PDB file of C-alpha atoms and ligand atoms in Angstrom:
ATOM      1  CA  UNK A   1      96.333  32.493  26.216  1.00  0.00           C
ATOM      2  CA  UNK A   2      98.399  34.557  28.622  1.00  0.00           C
ATOM      3  CA  UNK A   3      99.495  32.965  31.756  1.00  0.00           C
ATOM      4  CA  UNK A   4      98.825  35.279  34.608  1.00  0.00           C
ATOM      5  CA  UNK A   5     101.760  35.827  36.791  1.00  0.00           C
ATOM      6  CA  UNK A   6     100.055  36.262  40.112  1.00  0.00           C
ATOM      7  CA  UNK A   7     103.222  37.160  41.910  1.00  0.00           C
ATOM      8  CA  UNK A   8     104.020  39.873  39.410  1.00  0.00           C
ATOM      9  CA  UNK A   9     100.500  41.297  39.612  1.00  0.00           C
ATOM     10  CA  UNK A  10     100.710  41.320  43.371  1.00  0.00           C
ATOM     11  CA  UNK A  11     104.026  43.031  43.165  1.00  0.00           C
ATOM     12  CA  UNK A  12     102.675  45.689  40.833  1.00  0.00           C
ATOM     13  CA  UNK A  13      99.610  46.104  43.011  1.00  0.00           C
ATOM     14  CA  UNK A  14     101.785  46.719  46.025  1.00  0.00           C
ATOM     15  CA  UNK A  15     103.862  49.230  44.127  1.00  0.00           C
ATOM     16  CA  UNK A  16     100.733  51.055  43.068  1.00  0.00           C
ATOM     17  CA  UNK A  17      99.545  51.138  46.632  1.00  0.00           C
ATOM     18  CA  UNK A  18     102.878  52.449  47.786  1.00  0.00           C
ATOM     19  CA  UNK A  19     102.880  55.221  45.253  1.00  0.00           C
ATOM     20  CA  UNK A  20      99.284  56.081  46.124  1.00  0.00           C
ATOM     21  CA  UNK A  21     100.293  56.320  49.747  1.00  0.00           C
ATOM     22  CA  UNK A  22     103.282  58.414  48.836  1.00  0.00           C
ATOM     23  CA  UNK A  23     101.135  60.788  46.762  1.00  0.00           C
ATOM     24  CA  UNK A  24      98.701  61.169  49.630  1.00  0.00           C
ATOM     25  CA  UNK A  25     101.620  61.948  51.914  1.00  0.00           C
ATOM     26  CA  UNK A  26     103.016  64.478  49.439  1.00  0.00           C
ATOM     27  CA  UNK A  27      99.637  66.143  49.203  1.00  0.00           C
ATOM     28  CA  UNK A  28      99.382  66.286  52.979  1.00  0.00           C
ATOM     29  CA  UNK A  29     102.850  67.857  53.215  1.00  0.00           C
ATOM     30  CA  UNK A  30     101.976  70.245  50.464  1.00  0.00           C
ATOM     31  CA  UNK A  31      98.807  71.310  52.238  1.00  0.00           C
ATOM     32  CA  UNK A  32     100.698  71.659  55.483  1.00  0.00           C
ATOM     33  CA  UNK A  33     103.356  73.878  53.896  1.00  0.00           C
ATOM     34  CA  UNK A  34     100.722  76.172  52.501  1.00  0.00           C
ATOM     35  CA  UNK A  35      98.837  76.255  55.784  1.00  0.00           C
ATOM     36  CA  UNK A  36     102.038  76.958  57.723  1.00  0.00           C
ATOM     37  CA  UNK A  37     102.886  79.674  55.257  1.00  0.00           C
ATOM     38  CA  UNK A  38      99.464  81.296  55.633  1.00  0.00           C
ATOM     39  CA  UNK A  39      99.778  81.153  59.414  1.00  0.00           C
ATOM     40  CA  UNK A  40     103.229  82.698  59.359  1.00  0.00           C
ATOM     41  CA  UNK A  41     102.149  85.366  56.892  1.00  0.00           C
ATOM     42  CA  UNK A  42      99.266  86.255  59.197  1.00  0.00           C
ATOM     43  CA  UNK A  43     101.727  86.442  62.113  1.00  0.00           C
ATOM     44  CA  UNK A  44     104.047  88.580  60.017  1.00  0.00           C
ATOM     45  CA  UNK A  45     101.436  91.137  59.067  1.00  0.00           C
ATOM     46  CA  UNK A  46     100.227  91.245  62.656  1.00  0.00           C
ATOM     47  CA  UNK A  47     103.766  91.823  63.972  1.00  0.00           C
ATOM     48  CA  UNK A  48     104.441  94.438  61.278  1.00  0.00           C
ATOM     49  CA  UNK A  49     101.198  96.207  62.102  1.00  0.00           C
ATOM     50  CA  UNK A  50     102.085  96.192  65.804  1.00  0.00           C
ATOM     51  CA  UNK A  51     105.563  97.499  65.036  1.00  0.00           C
ATOM     52  CA  UNK A  52     104.122 100.264  62.875  1.00  0.00           C
ATOM     53  CA  UNK A  53     101.566 101.177  65.528  1.00  0.00           C
ATOM     54  CA  UNK A  54     104.261 101.204  68.202  1.00  0.00           C
ATOM     55  CA  UNK A  55     106.636 103.429  66.241  1.00  0.00           C
ATOM     56  CA  UNK A  56     103.750 105.712  65.363  1.00  0.00           C
ATOM     57  CA  UNK A  57     102.507 106.045  68.930  1.00  0.00           C
ATOM     58  CA  UNK A  58     106.038 106.567  70.279  1.00  0.00           C
ATOM     59  CA  UNK A  59     106.692 109.219  67.689  1.00  0.00           C
ATOM     60  CA  UNK A  60     103.383 110.915  68.385  1.00  0.00           C
ATOM     61  CA  UNK A  61     104.122 110.976  72.107  1.00  0.00           C
ATOM     62  CA  UNK A  62     107.689 112.199  71.479  1.00  0.00           C
ATOM     63  CA  UNK A  63     109.029 109.129  73.228  1.00  0.00           C
ATOM     64  CA  UNK A  64     111.620 106.545  72.412  1.00  0.00           C
ATOM     65  CA  UNK A  65     111.746 102.916  73.343  1.00  0.00           C
ATOM     66  CA  UNK A  66     114.459 101.301  71.250  1.00  0.00           C
ATOM     67  CA  UNK A  67     114.451  98.111  73.333  1.00  0.00           C
ATOM     68  CA  UNK A  68     110.780  97.506  72.644  1.00  0.00           C
ATOM     69  CA  UNK A  69     111.103  98.439  68.964  1.00  0.00           C
ATOM     70  CA  UNK A  70     114.041  96.027  68.775  1.00  0.00           C
ATOM     71  CA  UNK A  71     111.892  93.236  70.230  1.00  0.00           C
ATOM     72  CA  UNK A  72     109.319  93.747  67.507  1.00  0.00           C
ATOM     73  CA  UNK A  73     111.968  93.888  64.814  1.00  0.00           C
ATOM     74  CA  UNK A  74     113.383  90.610  66.127  1.00  0.00           C
ATOM     75  CA  UNK A  75     109.902  89.087  66.151  1.00  0.00           C
ATOM     76  CA  UNK A  76     109.309  90.207  62.558  1.00  0.00           C
ATOM     77  CA  UNK A  77     112.720  88.868  61.491  1.00  0.00           C
ATOM     78  CA  UNK A  78     111.956  85.555  63.179  1.00  0.00           C
ATOM     79  CA  UNK A  79     108.685  85.156  61.304  1.00  0.00           C
ATOM     80  CA  UNK A  80     110.336  86.194  58.032  1.00  0.00           C
ATOM     81  CA  UNK A  81     112.937  83.494  58.627  1.00  0.00           C
ATOM     82  CA  UNK A  82     110.195  80.923  59.287  1.00  0.00           C
ATOM     83  CA  UNK A  83     108.518  81.932  56.023  1.00  0.00           C
ATOM     84  CA  UNK A  84     111.804  81.516  54.142  1.00  0.00           C
ATOM     85  CA  UNK A  85     112.235  78.063  55.708  1.00  0.00           C
ATOM     86  CA  UNK A  86     108.757  76.983  54.655  1.00  0.00           C
ATOM     87  CA  UNK A  87     109.347  78.249  51.130  1.00  0.00           C
ATOM     88  CA  UNK A  88     112.645  76.400  51.024  1.00  0.00           C
ATOM     89  CA  UNK A  89     110.756  73.181  51.800  1.00  0.00           C
ATOM     90  CA  UNK A  90     108.296  73.735  48.989  1.00  0.00           C
ATOM     91  CA  UNK A  91     108.554  72.281  45.518  1.00  0.00           C
ATOM     92  CA  UNK A  92     109.215  74.585  42.553  1.00  0.00           C
ATOM     93  CA  UNK A  93     105.523  74.377  41.603  1.00  0.00           C
ATOM     94  CA  UNK A  94     104.298  75.267  45.047  1.00  0.00           C
ATOM     95  CA  UNK A  95     106.684  78.170  45.328  1.00  0.00           C
ATOM     96  CA  UNK A  96     105.649  79.458  41.921  1.00  0.00           C
ATOM     97  CA  UNK A  97     101.993  79.146  42.915  1.00  0.00           C
ATOM     98  CA  UNK A  98     102.528  80.973  46.204  1.00  0.00           C
ATOM     99  CA  UNK A  99     104.607  83.696  44.591  1.00  0.00           C
ATOM    100  CA  UNK A 100     102.031  84.216  41.841  1.00  0.00           C
ATOM    101  CA  UNK A 101      99.397  84.529  44.551  1.00  0.00           C
ATOM    102  CA  UNK A 102     101.502  87.087  46.432  1.00  0.00           C
ATOM    103  CA  UNK A 103     102.070  89.079  43.254  1.00  0.00           C
ATOM    104  CA  UNK A 104      98.342  89.030  42.494  1.00  0.00           C
ATOM    105  CA  UNK A 105      97.563  90.232  46.006  1.00  0.00           C
ATOM    106  CA  UNK A 106     100.154  93.005  45.759  1.00  0.00           C
ATOM    107  CA  UNK A 107      98.714  94.082  42.408  1.00  0.00           C
ATOM    108  CA  UNK A 108      95.180  93.993  43.800  1.00  0.00           C
ATOM    109  CA  UNK A 109      96.192  96.430  46.528  1.00  0.00           C
ATOM    110  CA  UNK A 110      97.374  99.114  44.104  1.00  0.00           C
ATOM    111  CA  UNK A 111      94.014 100.347  42.767  1.00  0.00           C
ATOM    112  CA  UNK A 112      92.780 100.738  46.336  1.00  0.00           C
ATOM    113  CA  UNK A 113      95.568 103.246  46.968  1.00  0.00           C
ATOM    114  CA  UNK A 114      94.726 105.215  43.820  1.00  0.00           C
ATOM    115  CA  UNK A 115      91.100 105.247  44.802  1.00  0.00           C
ATOM    116  CA  UNK A 116      91.715 106.759  48.238  1.00  0.00           C
ATOM    117  CA  UNK A 117      93.902 109.466  46.681  1.00  0.00           C
ATOM    118  CA  UNK A 118      90.740 111.176  45.404  1.00  0.00           C
ATOM    119  CA  UNK A 119      88.841 110.707  48.599  1.00  0.00           C
ATOM    120  CA  UNK A 120      89.522 112.255  51.932  1.00  0.00           C
ATOM    121  CA  UNK A 121      92.611 110.712  53.444  1.00  0.00           C
ATOM    122  CA  UNK A 122      91.836 108.649  56.495  1.00  0.00           C
ATOM    123  CA  UNK A 123      93.205 110.361  59.569  1.00  0.00           C
ATOM    124  CA  UNK A 124      94.201 107.311  61.573  1.00  0.00           C
ATOM    125  CA  UNK A 125      95.426 104.522  59.316  1.00  0.00           C
ATOM    126  CA  UNK A 126      97.224 102.750  62.153  1.00  0.00           C
ATOM    127  CA  UNK A 127      94.403 102.940  64.642  1.00  0.00           C
ATOM    128  CA  UNK A 128      94.631  99.901  66.858  1.00  0.00           C
ATOM    129  CA  UNK A 129      91.813  97.416  66.674  1.00  0.00           C
ATOM    130  CA  UNK A 130      89.258  97.556  69.443  1.00  0.00           C
ATOM    131  CA  UNK A 131      90.354  94.427  71.292  1.00  0.00           C
ATOM    132  CA  UNK A 132      92.692  94.894  74.227  1.00  0.00           C
ATOM    133  CA  UNK A 133      94.271  92.671  76.834  1.00  0.00           C
ATOM    134  CA  UNK A 134      95.952  93.247  80.165  1.00  0.00           C
ATOM    135  CA  UNK A 135      99.697  92.774  80.557  1.00  0.00           C
ATOM    136  CA  UNK A 136     100.197  90.009  83.131  1.00  0.00           C
ATOM    137  CA  UNK A 137     103.371  91.690  84.420  1.00  0.00           C
ATOM    138  CA  UNK A 138     102.499  95.376  84.833  1.00  0.00           C
ATOM    139  CA  UNK A 139      98.701  95.171  84.358  1.00  0.00           C
ATOM    140  CA  UNK A 140      98.713  97.831  81.638  1.00  0.00           C
ATOM    141  CA  UNK A 141      96.044  97.675  78.989  1.00  0.00           C
ATOM    142  CA  UNK A 142      97.597  96.748  75.649  1.00  0.00           C
ATOM    143  CA  UNK A 143      96.324  95.998  72.143  1.00  0.00           C
ATOM    144  CA  UNK A 144      94.862  92.533  71.712  1.00  0.00           C
ATOM    145  CA  UNK A 145      97.362  91.716  68.965  1.00  0.00           C
ATOM    146  CA  UNK A 146     100.404  93.132  70.776  1.00  0.00           C
ATOM    147  CA  UNK A 147     103.339  90.735  71.012  1.00  0.00           C
ATOM    148  CA  UNK A 148     104.998  92.740  73.778  1.00  0.00           C
ATOM    149  CA  UNK A 149     103.720  95.070  76.465  1.00  0.00           C
ATOM    150  CA  UNK A 150     104.148  98.716  75.426  1.00  0.00           C
ATOM    151  CA  UNK A 151     104.888  99.684  78.997  1.00  0.00           C
ATOM    152  CA  UNK A 152     107.191  97.058  80.464  1.00  0.00           C
ATOM    153  CA  UNK A 153     108.214  95.149  77.339  1.00  0.00           C
ATOM    154  CA  UNK A 154     107.076  91.795  78.692  1.00  0.00           C
ATOM    155  CA  UNK A 155     106.385  89.164  76.064  1.00  0.00           C
ATOM    156  CA  UNK A 156     102.648  88.559  75.868  1.00  0.00           C
TER     157      UNK A 156
HETATM  158 ZN1   ZN B   1     103.601  95.245  80.965  1.00  0.00          ZN
END
């Protein structure tokens, strides 16, 4: 008959519990990284869209506002940096998963472009979304997603 070594079993049990805890923690971190990444990617596309809309509307109006454009470029660069930081914190597997997802999304966008080539080209691709808000500084009406006021450059 084996003699049960209670102490050893206890020890092993504790180790198992520790590793279970650690795995749960890893999973939580993993989920958080992906969530942070999604949030930052949403912020990035929003900032890029705003930058594009700004440049477009300035160009259309024959105006220039390099200071405001610069603010958006800085905002985009900041979010890009945050995304790089999050990716740097990810494991190889996570990064591979995220990058595969990005590649799949990029590939999925291609047919849509080909499809619209046959159809009538949409006149206003950078039309701002309906939602607007009021700049607290100069009271101008600005796009709901705007990061900065188009008129006074205040951060919103
Ligand atoms: Zn303003």
